[in-house]
């Protein structure tokens, strides 16, 4: 039977993308089980391919390294960051929005269904020097994402150095909050204690940033001028 030619291109493209995502998820889940059982350093990419029942070449098609597989869901934790920046009208409003954004991000995976995986993730991460090094790269990516959002918001009316300083301060607080989350999860702390520990870091960190920027209208003016089209 000849192949059908009446299937819309958008449908074919959508099917391919869903198949690709299923394959990525299958590989990621298989790798995660191996990392949890044997430790990150002991698992080879060929082991992951065998566990996922795919060819090694298929793994390399979707992921370049084991680290990339381990952190394959990292984008979930940065969702809403650009929107939080764009929607804030003042510097203090921006700080409050970012605190709320990171509080929501640190809650991901703390529900009943996600908690076991989050605990395992934290334990494997903290036990692996290679993963801890790779995590530093992800923290830099988060700061760069924040800086890009700040740059778009400022529309050239705030000095780049000021934006970089602000992004660095926020990035340091976010890193400390996620670090507290990982440590508490790996220690087996109850969810309430994890949330309280993370919230304390966020409260203290963003509180100090707010104190430092109180009365500083530079970012306010940049946003106001941008919003007014000036």
PDB file of N, CA and C in Angstrom, residues 20-29 31 45 48 56-74:
ATOM      1  N   UNK A  20       9.296  12.266  19.521  1.00  0.00           N
ATOM      2  CA  UNK A  20      10.615  12.687  20.004  1.00  0.00           C
ATOM      3  C   UNK A  20      10.580  12.923  21.505  1.00  0.00           C
ATOM      4  N   UNK A  21       9.536  13.594  21.979  1.00  0.00           N
ATOM      5  CA  UNK A  21       9.420  13.878  23.402  1.00  0.00           C
ATOM      6  C   UNK A  21       9.250  12.596  24.209  1.00  0.00           C
ATOM      7  N   UNK A  22       8.471  11.642  23.681  1.00  0.00           N
ATOM      8  CA  UNK A  22       8.311  10.353  24.378  1.00  0.00           C
ATOM      9  C   UNK A  22       9.644   9.628  24.487  1.00  0.00           C
ATOM     10  N   UNK A  23      10.412   9.667  23.406  1.00  0.00           N
ATOM     11  CA  UNK A  23      11.720   8.995  23.429  1.00  0.00           C
ATOM     12  C   UNK A  23      12.646   9.663  24.437  1.00  0.00           C
ATOM     13  N   UNK A  24      12.663  10.984  24.452  1.00  0.00           N
ATOM     14  CA  UNK A  24      13.492  11.708  25.423  1.00  0.00           C
ATOM     15  C   UNK A  24      13.083  11.360  26.853  1.00  0.00           C
ATOM     16  N   UNK A  25      11.790  11.303  27.087  1.00  0.00           N
ATOM     17  CA  UNK A  25      11.317  10.994  28.433  1.00  0.00           C
ATOM     18  C   UNK A  25      11.674   9.550  28.822  1.00  0.00           C
ATOM     19  N   UNK A  26      11.566   8.631  27.875  1.00  0.00           N
ATOM     20  CA  UNK A  26      11.930   7.241  28.143  1.00  0.00           C
ATOM     21  C   UNK A  26      13.405   7.120  28.498  1.00  0.00           C
ATOM     22  N   UNK A  27      14.246   7.798  27.733  1.00  0.00           N
ATOM     23  CA  UNK A  27      15.682   7.775  28.010  1.00  0.00           C
ATOM     24  C   UNK A  27      15.966   8.414  29.364  1.00  0.00           C
ATOM     25  N   UNK A  28      15.345   9.554  29.625  1.00  0.00           N
ATOM     26  CA  UNK A  28      15.570  10.239  30.894  1.00  0.00           C
ATOM     27  C   UNK A  28      15.139   9.412  32.087  1.00  0.00           C
ATOM     28  N   UNK A  29      13.977   8.770  31.988  1.00  0.00           N
ATOM     29  CA  UNK A  29      13.493   7.951  33.104  1.00  0.00           C
ATOM     30  C   UNK A  29      14.399   6.746  33.337  1.00  0.00           C
ATOM     31  N   UNK A  31      17.586   6.514  32.583  1.00  0.00           N
ATOM     32  CA  UNK A  31      18.846   7.000  33.149  1.00  0.00           C
ATOM     33  C   UNK A  31      18.693   7.323  34.621  1.00  0.00           C
ATOM     34  N   UNK A  45      26.673   5.712  29.094  1.00  0.00           N
ATOM     35  CA  UNK A  45      25.614   5.997  28.140  1.00  0.00           C
ATOM     36  C   UNK A  45      25.088   4.719  27.484  1.00  0.00           C
ATOM     37  N   UNK A  48      22.525   3.259  29.695  1.00  0.00           N
ATOM     38  CA  UNK A  48      21.256   3.979  29.581  1.00  0.00           C
ATOM     39  C   UNK A  48      20.501   3.528  28.337  1.00  0.00           C
ATOM     40  N   UNK A  56      22.337   3.041  21.133  1.00  0.00           N
ATOM     41  CA  UNK A  56      23.183   4.118  21.661  1.00  0.00           C
ATOM     42  C   UNK A  56      23.138   5.375  20.809  1.00  0.00           C
ATOM     43  N   UNK A  57      23.039   5.192  19.497  1.00  0.00           N
ATOM     44  CA  UNK A  57      22.970   6.362  18.609  1.00  0.00           C
ATOM     45  C   UNK A  57      21.721   7.193  18.887  1.00  0.00           C
ATOM     46  N   UNK A  58      20.646   6.544  19.309  1.00  0.00           N
ATOM     47  CA  UNK A  58      19.414   7.274  19.626  1.00  0.00           C
ATOM     48  C   UNK A  58      19.617   8.163  20.848  1.00  0.00           C
ATOM     49  N   UNK A  59      20.347   7.648  21.834  1.00  0.00           N
ATOM     50  CA  UNK A  59      20.650   8.458  23.014  1.00  0.00           C
ATOM     51  C   UNK A  59      21.425   9.701  22.598  1.00  0.00           C
ATOM     52  N   UNK A  60      22.431   9.520  21.746  1.00  0.00           N
ATOM     53  CA  UNK A  60      23.251  10.658  21.321  1.00  0.00           C
ATOM     54  C   UNK A  60      22.461  11.626  20.433  1.00  0.00           C
ATOM     55  N   UNK A  61      21.420  11.141  19.789  1.00  0.00           N
ATOM     56  CA  UNK A  61      20.575  12.026  18.993  1.00  0.00           C
ATOM     57  C   UNK A  61      19.849  13.034  19.878  1.00  0.00           C
ATOM     58  N   UNK A  62      19.496  12.608  21.083  1.00  0.00           N
ATOM     59  CA  UNK A  62      18.694  13.446  21.978  1.00  0.00           C
ATOM     60  C   UNK A  62      19.514  14.144  23.052  1.00  0.00           C
ATOM     61  N   UNK A  63      20.631  13.564  23.444  1.00  0.00           N
ATOM     62  CA  UNK A  63      21.426  14.118  24.534  1.00  0.00           C
ATOM     63  C   UNK A  63      22.907  14.003  24.190  1.00  0.00           C
ATOM     64  N   UNK A  64      23.657  15.035  24.540  1.00  0.00           N
ATOM     65  CA  UNK A  64      25.092  15.018  24.269  1.00  0.00           C
ATOM     66  C   UNK A  64      25.881  14.348  25.383  1.00  0.00           C
ATOM     67  N   UNK A  65      25.401  14.471  26.619  1.00  0.00           N
ATOM     68  CA  UNK A  65      26.150  13.974  27.767  1.00  0.00           C
ATOM     69  C   UNK A  65      25.200  13.393  28.806  1.00  0.00           C
ATOM     70  N   UNK A  66      25.775  12.675  29.768  1.00  0.00           N
ATOM     71  CA  UNK A  66      24.967  12.175  30.895  1.00  0.00           C
ATOM     72  C   UNK A  66      24.433  13.333  31.722  1.00  0.00           C
ATOM     73  N   UNK A  67      25.236  14.370  31.867  1.00  0.00           N
ATOM     74  CA  UNK A  67      24.791  15.532  32.634  1.00  0.00           C
ATOM     75  C   UNK A  67      23.545  16.148  32.012  1.00  0.00           C
ATOM     76  N   UNK A  68      23.519  16.226  30.695  1.00  0.00           N
ATOM     77  CA  UNK A  68      22.357  16.793  30.020  1.00  0.00           C
ATOM     78  C   UNK A  68      21.119  15.941  30.266  1.00  0.00           C
ATOM     79  N   UNK A  69      21.288  14.629  30.321  1.00  0.00           N
ATOM     80  CA  UNK A  69      20.153  13.759  30.634  1.00  0.00           C
ATOM     81  C   UNK A  69      19.670  14.018  32.056  1.00  0.00           C
ATOM     82  N   UNK A  70      20.590  14.088  32.992  1.00  0.00           N
ATOM     83  CA  UNK A  70      20.218  14.258  34.396  1.00  0.00           C
ATOM     84  C   UNK A  70      19.445  15.553  34.609  1.00  0.00           C
ATOM     85  N   UNK A  71      19.856  16.613  33.919  1.00  0.00           N
ATOM     86  CA  UNK A  71      19.225  17.917  34.093  1.00  0.00           C
ATOM     87  C   UNK A  71      18.218  18.227  32.985  1.00  0.00           C
ATOM     88  N   UNK A  72      17.655  17.201  32.369  1.00  0.00           N
ATOM     89  CA  UNK A  72      16.810  17.410  31.193  1.00  0.00           C
ATOM     90  C   UNK A  72      15.530  18.172  31.506  1.00  0.00           C
ATOM     91  N   UNK A  73      15.122  18.239  32.765  1.00  0.00           N
ATOM     92  CA  UNK A  73      13.887  18.959  33.111  1.00  0.00           C
ATOM     93  C   UNK A  73      14.172  20.323  33.734  1.00  0.00           C
ATOM     94  N   UNK A  74      15.353  20.829  33.533  1.00  0.00           N
ATOM     95  CA  UNK A  74      15.744  22.072  34.194  1.00  0.00           C
ATOM     96  C   UNK A  74      14.896  23.265  33.755  1.00  0.00           C
TER      97      UNK A  74
END
